[in-house]
């Protein structure tokens, strides 16, 4: 199959060093990964690919595009050959179809353990003794954490209400939930009512060893999809009154509008391949990151792995990644606050050296991901075991208890 790079380069680095045989032990002898939509190559898709490699498992997906599928993983579409495959073009009809069709998927019952990645296939109803693990990249945004920002129209509020009403009682089947950050773990507990003891946190894998500091250049960098949720407009506007250079990487629907409003000290370079991205992350003075309530955020981690400070918005998981004054500074999502953060960085720099910032990034390594996922699956399999009461031992226990009471 041919591979096609997504313009959303915030996903997991698929060059994460392979660990052949890690999932081929008898412990993981019957396991599969089930992904939702595979219509791009973003962070969730790359996590699913890495899970399949880790456990030497087949990867099932709902609707998908063959051009984005990995060449080294066995993949099977659940719905592409369906007469209703045209539904994948519309988000609403596609989601409704998943809610109906994903409940019964006989192909997935063949495996002792199933790892769900993304939310579309979480309608699947497992058999009694099948172990189910759900890797949560995010709870649905509009019905939950972004409801107050997005639900202005009655139609959106109705959709969110129906989503909350239908989703929760029909998808709470996993033996273990694995969240990609502590923030998402909090959402799983708050919005879905999952007990904390059933939730693990395993960060998405980043090949941190492939990034390194370089000779510093005299510019700031921001890199993401150019869409409203990333709020690149505020970063661009912040440079209207700064004697500093900004490089904007990434593609998206807002590019023309952003370029039209940008001052002369802002340069747009479009999509960057891995080589250019690593070079720029290693040489920039600091990375600017302003995404709305980010679940995790790969680009800040890649900047840290390059020994580069991050000036990030004090929202979502970003505010936990950035240690104010040590590996960067936090700001509000406004041009004024971003400008103040840059000026403070220019005056004070940060306390940590490039080497210390690199070391901080190790917690997000591919090795840590593999170890965390192996442990999570083992715990799920242990929790899913049916524990049968030993009737004879119970009878003897009660007999001894009664005798003891009789001697009192």
XYZ file of C-alpha atoms in Angstrom:
408
model
C 0.000 0.000 0.000
C 1.088 3.532 -0.621
C 1.572 5.888 2.290
C 0.647 9.542 2.298
C 1.781 11.998 4.978
C -0.942 13.930 6.727
C -0.543 17.665 7.025
C -1.358 17.236 10.705
C 2.146 16.457 11.917
C 1.310 16.570 15.595
C 0.957 12.797 15.784
C 3.173 10.050 17.058
C 6.521 9.684 15.326
C 6.248 6.372 13.468
C 10.003 6.011 13.410
C 9.768 5.038 17.075
C 12.360 2.332 17.483
C 10.788 -1.072 16.947
C 10.914 -3.748 19.608
C 10.373 -7.006 17.703
C 8.977 -9.864 19.681
C 7.680 -7.679 22.515
C 4.102 -8.744 21.895
C 4.756 -12.237 20.624
C 5.029 -13.905 24.032
C 2.402 -16.356 25.195
C 0.927 -13.682 27.456
C -0.315 -11.764 24.411
C -1.100 -14.668 22.081
C -4.619 -13.596 21.034
C -4.927 -9.832 20.791
C -6.167 -7.291 18.248
C -6.340 -3.513 17.928
C -9.586 -1.870 16.764
C -9.383 1.709 15.498
C -12.251 3.976 14.472
C -12.034 6.142 11.348
C -8.734 5.788 9.491
C -9.219 8.748 7.169
C -5.964 10.559 7.929
C -2.594 9.940 9.524
C -2.737 11.860 12.762
C -1.784 11.173 16.344
C -4.513 8.607 17.058
C -3.697 6.620 13.922
C -0.028 6.475 14.780
C -0.776 5.303 18.305
C -2.915 2.494 16.860
C -0.112 1.513 14.499
C 2.345 1.404 17.381
C -0.053 -0.711 19.458
C -0.354 -3.209 16.610
C 3.436 -3.392 16.315
C 3.910 -3.680 20.067
C 1.609 -6.682 20.434
C 2.243 -8.116 16.951
C -1.507 -7.760 16.458
C -3.835 -7.170 13.494
C -5.351 -3.707 13.176
C -9.072 -3.426 12.420
C -10.638 -0.091 11.510
C -14.053 1.235 10.547
C -14.107 3.496 7.507
C -10.695 4.275 6.092
C -8.447 5.439 3.270
C -5.950 2.850 2.018
C -3.378 5.548 1.262
C -2.918 6.268 4.962
C -2.600 2.685 6.210
C 0.765 1.383 7.489
C 2.603 -1.054 5.245
C 4.080 -3.164 8.057
C 0.831 -3.894 9.926
C -1.938 -6.344 8.987
C -5.037 -4.172 8.476
C -8.701 -5.031 7.884
C -11.590 -2.652 7.247
C -14.871 -3.390 8.987
C -17.098 -1.100 6.925
C -15.327 -0.012 3.716
C -17.009 -2.773 1.674
C -20.404 -2.056 3.184
C -23.176 -0.791 0.862
C -23.378 2.265 3.110
C -19.674 3.151 2.885
C -20.690 6.496 1.364
C -21.770 7.513 4.879
C -18.136 8.141 5.799
C -18.291 11.451 3.929
C -20.617 13.011 6.509
C -19.655 13.187 10.179
C -23.199 12.947 11.581
C -24.375 10.009 9.449
C -21.034 8.278 9.967
C -21.270 8.564 13.753
C -24.868 7.324 13.752
C -23.838 4.343 11.652
C -21.048 3.484 14.092
C -23.503 3.605 17.008
C -25.627 0.989 15.252
C -23.169 -1.193 13.358
C -20.269 -1.304 15.836
C -22.346 -3.071 18.481
C -21.995 -6.436 16.749
C -18.651 -7.198 15.097
C -18.148 -10.990 14.982
C -14.611 -10.563 13.612
C -13.517 -9.033 16.911
C -14.934 -11.778 19.122
C -12.192 -14.160 17.950
C -9.620 -12.473 20.186
C -9.091 -12.964 23.902
C -8.039 -9.322 24.262
C -9.162 -6.312 22.240
C -7.662 -2.814 22.432
C -9.948 -0.030 21.228
C -8.304 3.156 19.988
C -10.487 6.251 19.463
C -14.192 6.340 20.331
C -16.081 5.238 17.212
C -15.909 1.502 17.937
C -16.608 1.849 21.650
C -20.223 0.799 20.935
C -18.877 -2.738 20.498
C -20.424 -5.192 22.988
C -17.774 -7.693 24.150
C -18.467 -11.286 25.067
C -18.347 -12.371 28.711
C -14.698 -13.337 29.000
C -13.122 -11.103 26.370
C -10.736 -8.570 27.892
C -11.420 -5.057 26.621
C -8.991 -2.125 26.876
C -9.886 1.349 25.591
C -7.100 3.836 24.796
C -8.709 7.268 25.128
C -7.202 10.056 23.026
C -10.033 12.317 24.168
C -13.596 12.119 25.354
C -15.942 13.582 22.690
C -15.215 17.298 22.770
C -18.505 19.030 21.932
C -20.730 17.086 24.381
C -18.245 17.463 27.223
C -15.177 19.678 27.752
C -15.896 22.136 24.898
C -19.666 22.199 25.343
C -19.727 25.733 26.776
C -17.647 27.085 23.885
C -19.339 25.249 21.012
C -22.986 24.729 21.966
C -24.370 28.146 21.049
C -27.036 26.849 18.669
C -30.051 24.762 19.779
C -29.115 22.090 17.226
C -25.635 21.694 18.698
C -27.056 21.535 22.218
C -29.534 18.862 21.127
C -26.757 16.861 19.473
C -24.615 17.116 22.612
C -27.505 16.061 24.844
C -28.290 13.027 22.694
C -24.607 12.122 22.515
C -24.281 12.193 26.306
C -27.552 10.311 26.788
C -26.745 7.526 24.330
C -22.988 7.222 24.635
C -22.458 6.733 28.350
C -24.700 3.726 29.135
C -23.748 1.930 25.927
C -19.971 2.197 25.953
C -18.839 1.579 29.530
C -17.680 -1.990 28.889
C -13.852 -1.898 29.067
C -11.976 -3.666 31.835
C -9.445 -0.847 31.729
C -9.384 2.654 30.278
C -6.007 4.083 29.259
C -5.888 7.880 28.935
C -3.214 9.702 26.946
C -2.750 12.279 29.728
C -3.789 12.998 33.286
C -6.201 15.613 31.943
C -8.019 13.080 29.763
C -8.034 10.633 32.695
C -9.822 13.317 34.711
C -12.424 13.701 31.933
C -13.001 9.935 31.790
C -13.657 9.916 35.529
C -15.778 13.072 35.591
C -17.859 12.738 32.424
C -18.158 8.952 32.193
C -18.134 8.111 35.891
C -15.303 5.591 35.549
C -13.630 4.790 38.906
C -10.059 6.052 39.130
C -8.751 2.537 39.809
C -9.915 1.487 36.321
C -7.997 4.288 34.572
C -4.308 4.225 33.643
C -2.309 7.046 32.051
C 0.090 6.165 29.230
C 1.486 9.030 27.174
C 1.584 8.632 23.366
C 5.015 7.514 22.105
C 7.513 10.052 20.819
C 10.926 9.112 19.410
C 12.588 11.614 21.707
C 16.065 10.268 20.934
C 15.736 11.459 17.316
C 15.535 15.122 18.332
C 18.486 17.216 19.435
C 19.480 20.834 20.070
C 21.143 22.695 17.214
C 22.812 26.040 16.815
C 20.159 28.564 17.782
C 18.651 30.746 15.076
C 17.063 34.128 15.705
C 13.372 33.306 15.257
C 10.370 31.821 17.060
C 8.389 28.886 15.679
C 4.785 27.740 15.779
C 3.687 24.572 14.008
C 0.231 22.988 13.759
C -2.752 22.646 11.496
C -3.954 26.121 10.593
C -7.491 25.772 11.941
C -9.471 27.920 14.419
C -8.929 25.575 17.400
C -5.157 26.130 17.217
C -5.581 29.938 17.554
C -2.592 30.797 15.395
C -4.204 34.185 14.703
C -3.400 35.336 18.244
C 0.245 34.312 17.825
C 0.504 36.155 14.501
C -1.134 39.269 15.970
C 1.290 39.205 18.910
C 4.169 39.864 16.500
C 2.588 43.070 15.205
C 4.399 45.007 17.927
C 7.480 42.837 18.418
C 10.980 43.239 17.070
C 11.288 39.489 16.530
C 10.802 36.958 13.731
C 8.101 34.270 13.653
C 8.030 31.206 11.393
C 4.607 29.569 10.973
C 4.644 25.932 9.886
C 1.675 23.802 8.898
C -1.205 23.870 6.449
C -4.929 24.332 6.799
C -7.993 26.331 5.870
C -6.926 29.484 7.701
C -3.604 29.962 5.925
C -4.737 32.591 3.401
C -6.520 34.639 6.059
C -3.563 34.420 8.433
C -1.080 35.453 5.757
C -3.242 38.409 4.777
C -3.218 39.776 8.335
C 0.387 38.975 9.227
C 3.118 41.638 9.549
C 6.402 41.492 7.623
C 8.251 39.730 10.446
C 6.029 36.619 10.090
C 6.933 33.949 7.498
C 4.750 30.995 6.450
C 6.593 27.840 5.360
C 3.684 25.386 5.018
C 3.896 21.683 5.740
C 7.321 20.564 6.987
C 8.657 17.051 6.478
C 10.304 15.239 9.392
C 13.792 16.472 8.539
C 12.786 20.128 8.331
C 10.591 19.882 11.418
C 13.409 18.423 13.516
C 15.858 21.031 12.233
C 13.567 23.941 13.037
C 12.570 22.579 16.458
C 16.248 22.213 17.319
C 17.316 25.686 16.199
C 14.367 27.940 17.088
C 14.607 30.189 20.150
C 11.316 28.807 21.482
C 8.151 27.086 20.292
C 4.857 28.979 20.593
C 1.782 26.824 21.258
C -1.738 28.240 21.648
C -4.150 25.338 20.978
C -7.537 25.358 22.687
C -7.767 22.990 25.673
C -5.313 20.495 24.142
C -5.682 16.850 25.228
C -1.947 16.170 25.071
C 0.081 18.041 22.449
C 2.876 16.310 20.538
C 4.680 19.357 19.196
C 5.577 20.704 22.675
C 7.040 17.288 23.551
C 9.088 17.263 20.342
C 10.338 20.751 21.193
C 11.388 19.602 24.668
C 13.147 16.594 23.109
C 15.072 19.134 21.013
C 16.127 21.008 24.157
C 13.876 23.910 23.138
C 11.701 25.923 25.566
C 7.947 26.172 24.964
C 5.828 29.279 25.408
C 2.445 27.596 25.811
C -1.114 28.537 26.606
C -2.225 27.996 30.198
C -5.029 25.645 29.157
C -5.604 21.947 28.717
C -2.658 19.643 29.157
C -0.241 22.287 27.876
C -0.229 24.083 31.216
C 0.995 20.870 32.847
C 3.697 20.232 30.246
C 5.198 23.698 30.622
C 6.991 24.291 33.924
C 6.791 28.063 34.211
C 10.236 29.644 34.255
C 12.010 26.272 33.915
C 11.302 24.843 30.451
C 9.165 27.718 29.194
C 6.412 30.155 30.142
C 2.623 30.015 30.073
C 0.280 32.695 28.797
C -3.389 33.407 28.169
C -4.623 32.857 24.591
C -4.593 36.581 23.698
C -2.041 38.467 21.570
C -1.213 40.722 24.518
C -0.475 37.847 26.880
C 1.548 35.980 24.245
C 3.572 39.136 23.611
C 4.259 39.517 27.342
C 5.398 35.886 27.540
C 7.837 36.413 24.668
C 9.211 39.603 26.212
C 9.710 37.840 29.550
C 11.542 35.014 27.815
C 13.762 37.552 26.042
C 14.613 39.207 29.377
C 15.007 36.189 31.649
C 15.484 33.094 29.443
C 14.594 29.864 31.336
C 16.209 28.163 34.325
C 16.787 24.774 32.713
C 19.576 24.087 30.248
C 18.901 22.422 26.891
C 20.177 19.142 28.342
C 17.767 19.369 31.281
C 14.849 20.094 28.959
C 15.821 17.060 26.850
C 15.871 14.880 29.959
C 12.394 16.111 30.903
C 11.089 14.811 27.548
C 12.124 11.229 28.340
C 8.852 10.628 30.205
C 7.145 10.756 26.799
C 9.441 8.233 25.075
C 8.353 5.272 22.965
C 9.940 2.967 25.532
C 7.786 4.428 28.313
C 4.700 3.957 26.096
C 5.477 0.287 25.485
C 6.093 -0.442 29.140
C 2.928 1.392 30.179
C 0.718 -0.369 27.632
C 2.045 -3.819 28.482
C 1.292 -3.180 32.152
C -2.190 -1.790 31.376
C -3.132 -4.812 29.258
C -1.839 -7.233 31.884
C -3.871 -5.454 34.572
C -6.966 -5.523 32.366
C -6.583 -9.251 31.757
C -6.197 -9.872 35.466
C -9.251 -7.741 36.301
C -11.367 -9.495 33.658
C -10.848 -12.960 35.128
C -13.949 -14.581 36.583
C -13.198 -15.561 40.164
C -15.233 -18.623 41.102
C -15.948 -19.179 44.774
C -14.376 -22.354 46.179
C -17.517 -23.847 47.750
C -15.705 -26.490 49.814
C -13.245 -23.975 51.281
C -16.113 -21.616 52.038
C -18.050 -24.446 53.807
C -15.014 -25.365 55.917
C -14.444 -21.715 56.811
C -18.023 -21.267 58.012
C -17.842 -24.567 59.925
C -14.704 -23.450 61.770
C -16.276 -20.074 62.458
C -19.351 -21.695 63.984
C -17.220 -24.033 66.121
C -15.193 -21.079 67.344
C -18.348 -19.190 68.242
C -19.643 -22.261 70.099
C -16.592 -22.338 72.379
C -17.055 -18.754 73.480
